[in-house]
């Protein structure tokens, strides 16, 4: 492939463009009417307008994106994350149009995209899952029966999508019907699929995921794990690699079991390209498979920084049919890295998105720092898309140095004209429990209390 279209926007489009250009290939951007002045449009070698601002008319519009690919003579498509990145119908249409999709097969995406089916596959591979519903359609009556048998609280989740979107906790029978309706409506809106599944809700677990890569020749490697426990509304805002928890010498066995479980899940579905296996770990060090993300993750930056890899470049190589660049013994984590997701949102108002115009912008620079951004001074941040503005990643020889570098970076970061969560990230860096590595999915409530 010499010409690759990026079916995305913002910081991830900019990040993918850089790797494409570093490989000596042509990067083709698409943009909506709201993104006329967006950096990704101007960073690419060429760009094509695909429609009005609303995502269904632009970045979710398969016809418009495939037409842009045809007009630009693109040979491949990288979906980034979000939008169409986990839509197996889009993958099939890319193949039908003679385009190489830089990601997994439609079959793997379809199997792992249905969270209930993915749970069954993990179980068949000998990987533990959280007790919950099976493959049968989850209707309110069945949800009530399962919740009674499992015991409250329970968690309702969209069967056809991830990213924490639509998750609803029911702490008692009185909550269940409303939680079911809310989760179903959000699943329908976000993924055009209202199907749900139900799990026992774990109290304050750790959320740890494993990055894997697979080629078309049957080879698999993992690139170790990421700690993703700091979340708001079931969505991650800070990630680090490796997990401080698993890095403890007495938990080496737990790390080995989790990474091998991740590879077993990938092999069970004949997975190719980049993917992430997500687990929850309880207080007794029991881990449970929760889902597979069949795409590049927002937090891939911390994995790249501790392993010295370029995951996007490797994705492109694998899509071209190459053998994996590394054997498992070649991959060794070095130091520690932390990523802070910078959002245009107001933490004081339940993280409500805060669109507006960026009136001043100054990113920090220094040893071990990496900035992934899709913004510029004067840019209008609209309400049409996810409010993530940028990612700040800090790498150090150890976790303490990474935290120190991140504290300095956040102190120097300036984004004016709208609300952001930068102050919250500064609070996290200074929190005693975070600095000691004592984090779980309820951590943010402690910071905000």
XYZ file of C-alpha atoms in Angstrom:
449
model
C 0.000 0.000 0.000
C 1.281 3.434 -0.939
C -1.869 5.482 -0.360
C -3.751 5.144 2.928
C -6.928 6.956 3.949
C -7.580 7.657 7.625
C -11.302 7.307 8.378
C -11.131 9.437 11.505
C -10.358 12.883 12.899
C -8.619 14.717 15.725
C -5.555 13.542 17.585
C -5.735 9.928 16.399
C -5.915 11.000 12.755
C -2.841 13.188 13.280
C -1.020 10.344 15.010
C -1.765 7.853 12.218
C -0.798 10.390 9.547
C 2.665 10.758 11.091
C 3.367 7.011 10.955
C 2.076 6.738 7.390
C 4.318 9.568 6.265
C 7.327 8.171 8.149
C 6.865 4.952 6.175
C 7.127 6.991 2.965
C 3.465 6.502 2.109
C 0.758 9.040 1.227
C -1.657 9.978 4.013
C -5.189 10.912 2.948
C -7.476 12.655 5.428
C -11.240 13.050 5.473
C -12.986 15.903 7.235
C -16.474 17.172 7.965
C -17.704 20.731 7.518
C -17.041 21.272 11.245
C -13.392 20.251 10.749
C -12.472 22.583 7.911
C -9.761 24.147 10.089
C -8.797 20.991 12.005
C -5.073 20.157 12.115
C -5.513 16.643 10.760
C -6.866 18.058 7.494
C -3.740 20.153 6.932
C -1.219 17.600 8.248
C -2.229 15.009 5.638
C -0.860 14.945 2.110
C -4.389 15.467 0.805
C -7.856 15.753 2.329
C -11.444 15.179 1.205
C -14.678 16.658 2.510
C -17.152 13.914 3.444
C -20.207 15.759 4.715
C -21.870 17.966 7.344
C -20.809 18.130 10.982
C -23.047 15.414 12.511
C -21.107 12.138 12.639
C -23.840 10.034 10.951
C -23.498 12.310 7.922
C -19.700 12.301 7.869
C -17.401 10.077 9.944
C -20.057 7.355 10.279
C -21.144 7.659 6.641
C -19.686 4.577 4.938
C -20.750 5.689 1.475
C -19.043 9.065 1.827
C -15.815 7.575 3.192
C -15.634 4.883 0.531
C -16.313 7.492 -2.140
C -13.428 9.563 -0.765
C -11.242 6.458 -0.928
C -12.219 5.913 -4.555
C -11.711 9.583 -5.466
C -8.277 9.660 -3.821
C -7.213 6.286 -5.254
C -6.529 5.029 -1.738
C -5.362 1.427 -1.403
C -5.951 1.009 2.321
C -8.035 2.439 5.145
C -6.993 2.902 8.767
C -10.055 3.409 10.988
C -8.342 4.730 14.134
C -10.673 4.206 17.083
C -14.314 5.117 17.584
C -16.612 5.831 14.633
C -16.420 2.845 12.222
C -13.362 1.178 13.738
C -15.281 -1.837 15.109
C -17.983 -2.074 12.456
C -17.637 -5.408 10.648
C -19.982 -4.227 7.868
C -17.532 -1.420 7.098
C -14.643 -3.904 6.953
C -16.590 -6.067 4.518
C -17.422 -3.069 2.351
C -13.752 -2.036 2.305
C -12.803 -5.513 1.086
C -15.558 -5.450 -1.538
C -14.189 -2.127 -2.779
C -10.721 -3.643 -3.158
C -9.330 -1.774 -0.148
C -7.062 -3.198 2.526
C -8.590 -2.639 5.959
C -5.878 -2.011 8.535
C -7.319 -4.089 11.317
C -8.783 -7.541 11.958
C -11.019 -9.647 9.743
C -14.781 -9.045 9.638
C -15.288 -12.452 11.273
C -13.055 -11.687 14.262
C -14.603 -8.265 14.635
C -18.116 -9.688 14.505
C -17.413 -12.446 17.036
C -15.561 -10.223 19.489
C -17.853 -7.264 18.857
C -20.737 -9.179 20.375
C -19.750 -9.088 24.025
C -21.899 -12.065 24.973
C -20.364 -14.199 22.209
C -16.901 -12.987 23.181
C -17.502 -14.148 26.750
C -18.397 -17.620 25.486
C -15.282 -17.766 23.306
C -13.075 -16.737 26.242
C -14.624 -19.473 28.382
C -14.000 -22.036 25.634
C -10.341 -20.947 25.640
C -10.148 -21.604 29.380
C -10.216 -17.940 30.385
C -12.391 -16.956 33.371
C -15.283 -14.531 32.886
C -17.454 -12.641 35.349
C -20.653 -14.581 36.137
C -23.505 -13.252 34.032
C -25.821 -13.824 31.099
C -25.174 -16.180 28.218
C -25.836 -15.890 24.495
C -29.626 -15.793 24.825
C -31.307 -12.397 24.197
C -31.481 -10.444 27.434
C -35.027 -9.288 28.072
C -36.159 -7.480 31.254
C -37.697 -10.630 32.751
C -34.502 -12.665 32.231
C -32.449 -9.765 33.605
C -34.534 -9.810 36.792
C -34.108 -13.582 37.175
C -30.346 -13.423 36.618
C -29.911 -10.475 38.957
C -31.719 -12.330 41.725
C -29.562 -15.417 41.254
C -26.268 -13.484 41.054
C -27.123 -11.025 43.794
C -27.095 -7.250 43.532
C -25.420 -5.043 42.412
C -25.354 -6.046 38.737
C -24.029 -4.311 35.641
C -25.874 -3.936 32.332
C -23.675 -3.465 29.267
C -24.146 -3.001 25.523
C -23.532 -6.272 23.692
C -22.436 -4.500 20.523
C -19.959 -1.880 21.712
C -17.336 -0.936 24.256
C -15.653 2.111 25.697
C -17.896 2.106 28.756
C -20.738 3.643 26.756
C -24.149 2.811 28.128
C -23.057 0.862 31.200
C -25.610 1.004 33.984
C -25.362 -0.366 37.525
C -28.455 -1.640 39.329
C -27.897 -1.859 43.089
C -31.356 -3.246 43.887
C -34.442 -4.665 42.149
C -35.971 -1.184 42.218
C -33.160 0.104 39.990
C -33.128 -2.660 37.432
C -35.935 -1.635 35.073
C -34.683 1.939 34.761
C -31.086 0.769 34.337
C -32.197 -1.662 31.620
C -34.089 1.017 29.703
C -31.260 3.559 29.967
C -28.578 1.061 28.907
C -30.699 -0.138 25.993
C -31.401 3.379 24.746
C -27.743 4.344 24.911
C -26.679 1.134 23.190
C -29.177 1.799 20.410
C -27.966 5.391 20.019
C -24.231 4.662 20.132
C -24.045 1.323 18.311
C -27.365 1.081 16.435
C -27.959 -2.109 18.402
C -30.009 -2.265 21.615
C -28.878 -5.742 22.734
C -27.554 -5.968 26.301
C -25.890 -8.474 28.567
C -25.680 -8.609 32.345
C -22.793 -9.294 34.721
C -22.260 -9.428 38.440
C -20.904 -6.022 39.454
C -17.465 -6.292 41.070
C -16.766 -3.872 43.889
C -13.773 -1.612 43.102
C -11.727 -3.990 40.920
C -8.642 -3.053 38.956
C -9.057 -2.672 35.187
C -5.999 -4.119 33.465
C -5.684 -4.804 29.741
C -3.150 -6.618 27.570
C -2.008 -5.367 24.153
C -1.669 -8.138 21.573
C -0.592 -8.354 17.943
C -1.244 -11.166 15.491
C -0.085 -11.698 11.925
C -1.669 -13.662 9.081
C 0.876 -16.460 9.568
C -0.421 -17.617 12.941
C 2.061 -15.746 15.128
C 1.061 -13.799 18.245
C 2.840 -11.604 20.770
C 1.732 -9.530 23.707
C 3.254 -6.164 24.576
C 2.504 -6.481 28.276
C -0.256 -4.730 30.146
C -1.726 -1.324 30.876
C -3.391 -0.194 34.098
C -6.659 1.549 33.210
C -8.428 1.737 36.564
C -8.852 5.517 36.783
C -12.168 6.139 35.047
C -15.138 8.465 34.965
C -18.545 7.148 33.899
C -16.878 3.775 33.192
C -14.540 5.476 30.692
C -10.790 5.743 31.136
C -9.094 9.098 31.662
C -5.606 7.993 32.748
C -3.609 4.891 31.883
C -0.154 3.635 32.696
C 2.183 0.875 31.623
C 3.212 -1.410 33.042
C 0.645 -1.951 35.781
C 2.287 -1.052 39.084
C 0.170 -3.770 40.667
C 1.345 -6.561 38.342
C 4.926 -5.324 38.426
C 5.271 -6.472 42.057
C 7.618 -9.510 42.109
C 5.103 -11.705 43.966
C 2.528 -11.079 41.212
C 4.718 -12.194 38.308
C 2.672 -15.372 38.121
C -0.538 -13.359 37.846
C 0.957 -11.280 35.036
C 2.051 -14.411 33.198
C -1.407 -15.980 33.510
C -3.107 -12.816 32.248
C -0.830 -12.313 29.251
C -1.154 -15.993 28.294
C -4.925 -15.748 28.658
C -4.912 -12.748 26.308
C -2.960 -14.695 23.697
C -5.324 -17.660 24.089
C -8.349 -15.460 23.391
C -6.671 -13.950 20.316
C -5.720 -17.362 18.956
C -9.228 -18.736 19.577
C -10.701 -16.235 17.120
C -7.760 -16.333 14.633
C -7.149 -12.674 15.340
C -4.886 -10.563 13.141
C -3.483 -7.053 13.595
C -3.658 -5.049 16.862
C -6.164 -5.783 19.591
C -6.597 -5.450 23.322
C -7.901 -8.001 25.808
C -9.473 -6.348 28.837
C -9.674 -7.853 32.306
C -10.915 -6.966 35.754
C -8.860 -8.085 38.769
C -10.530 -8.440 42.156
C -9.116 -8.080 45.670
C -8.201 -11.791 45.736
C -6.093 -11.453 42.562
C -8.637 -13.370 40.491
C -8.841 -11.971 36.973
C -11.813 -12.049 34.605
C -12.076 -11.428 30.872
C -14.556 -8.640 30.105
C -14.091 -7.826 26.413
C -11.767 -7.525 23.453
C -11.314 -4.233 21.632
C -10.702 -5.081 17.983
C -8.830 -1.886 17.171
C -6.064 0.418 18.259
C -6.652 1.807 21.750
C -6.512 5.451 22.842
C -3.883 4.450 25.399
C -1.526 2.697 22.975
C 0.971 5.507 23.589
C 2.095 4.159 26.971
C 2.758 0.732 25.440
C 4.795 2.309 22.648
C 6.874 4.275 25.134
C 7.810 1.324 27.345
C 8.453 -1.076 24.445
C 10.001 1.320 21.906
C 7.535 0.263 19.213
C 5.322 2.010 16.664
C 2.029 0.118 16.794
C 0.495 1.977 13.858
C 3.457 1.201 11.609
C 3.236 -2.438 12.683
C -0.513 -2.451 11.981
C 0.205 -1.330 8.433
C 2.914 -3.978 7.963
C 0.611 -6.702 9.256
C -2.225 -5.569 6.978
C 0.207 -5.901 4.074
C 0.778 -9.549 5.038
C 4.138 -9.230 6.766
C 5.326 -11.495 9.562
C 5.402 -9.940 13.035
C 8.482 -7.791 13.578
C 9.193 -9.336 16.976
C 9.230 -12.611 18.811
C 7.938 -12.585 22.380
C 11.464 -12.703 23.770
C 12.311 -9.496 21.870
C 9.740 -7.469 23.808
C 10.829 -6.211 27.196
C 9.226 -3.289 29.044
C 11.585 -0.439 29.873
C 10.685 2.034 32.601
C 7.153 3.325 33.121
C 4.769 5.578 31.209
C 1.610 7.468 32.143
C -0.980 8.956 29.790
C -3.441 11.695 30.750
C -6.385 12.206 28.430
C -7.166 15.903 28.151
C -10.884 16.520 27.643
C -12.982 19.612 27.016
C -15.296 18.862 29.905
C -16.205 20.164 33.345
C -15.401 17.692 36.159
C -17.354 19.890 38.592
C -20.517 19.284 36.549
C -20.325 15.503 36.274
C -17.826 15.756 33.410
C -20.290 17.517 31.147
C -18.699 18.231 27.722
C -17.623 21.875 27.431
C -17.369 22.970 23.783
C -15.923 26.364 22.961
C -13.066 28.122 21.206
C -9.436 27.574 22.185
C -8.127 31.088 22.784
C -4.636 30.126 23.977
C -2.664 26.894 23.730
C 0.800 25.941 24.906
C 1.970 22.346 25.159
C 4.918 21.387 27.374
C 8.139 19.857 26.082
C 10.933 17.996 27.800
C 12.648 14.643 28.314
C 10.302 11.672 28.177
C 7.255 13.716 27.108
C 4.970 12.954 24.192
C 2.016 15.061 23.056
C -0.698 13.642 20.809
C -2.980 16.482 19.776
C -5.618 17.370 17.232
C -6.110 20.996 18.257
C -4.666 24.442 17.567
C -5.151 28.021 18.849
C -8.406 29.501 17.578
C -9.987 26.119 16.856
C -13.660 25.728 17.751
C -14.384 22.573 19.740
C -17.870 21.531 18.688
C -20.422 19.359 20.488
C -20.574 16.911 17.582
C -17.720 14.607 18.585
C -15.952 13.085 21.586
C -14.512 15.967 23.660
C -10.955 14.594 23.887
C -8.521 17.326 22.880
C -5.124 15.732 23.379
C -3.091 13.161 25.265
C -0.039 13.918 27.382
C 2.248 10.936 27.954
C 5.282 10.909 30.236
C 7.943 8.186 30.324
C 10.546 7.686 33.005
C 13.124 5.176 34.178
C 10.609 4.159 36.827
C 7.090 5.086 37.874
C 8.280 7.805 40.241
C 10.150 9.603 37.464
C 7.171 9.243 35.104
C 4.906 10.829 37.724
C 7.378 13.648 38.269
C 7.599 14.391 34.570
C 3.833 14.290 34.223
C 3.404 16.730 37.134
C 5.780 19.162 35.450
C 4.042 18.724 32.095
C 0.585 19.364 33.518
C 1.843 22.452 35.360
C 3.176 23.855 32.081
C 0.152 22.920 29.962
C -2.060 25.858 28.945
C -5.457 25.508 27.266
C -7.676 28.574 27.584
C -11.145 29.465 26.365
C -13.008 26.411 27.629
C -13.227 24.051 30.596
C -10.810 21.099 30.640
C -9.905 18.339 33.078
C -6.269 19.426 33.410
C -6.718 20.508 37.033
C -8.203 17.102 37.856
C -5.155 15.365 36.402
C -2.923 17.556 38.559
C -4.925 16.486 41.613
C -4.502 12.841 40.653
C -0.725 13.208 40.328
C -0.574 14.661 43.846
C -2.927 12.135 45.464
C -1.184 9.886 47.999
C -3.051 6.753 46.905
C -2.143 7.261 43.258
C 1.494 7.867 44.062
C 1.499 4.665 46.119
C -0.161 2.719 43.276
C -3.350 2.112 45.261
C -5.906 2.574 42.481
C -9.122 0.833 41.502
C -12.182 1.736 39.477
C -13.570 3.749 42.421
C -10.426 5.875 42.697
C -11.837 9.025 41.113
C -14.602 9.237 43.704
C -11.872 9.616 46.345
C -10.233 12.468 44.454
C -13.501 14.322 43.988
C -14.855 13.733 47.499
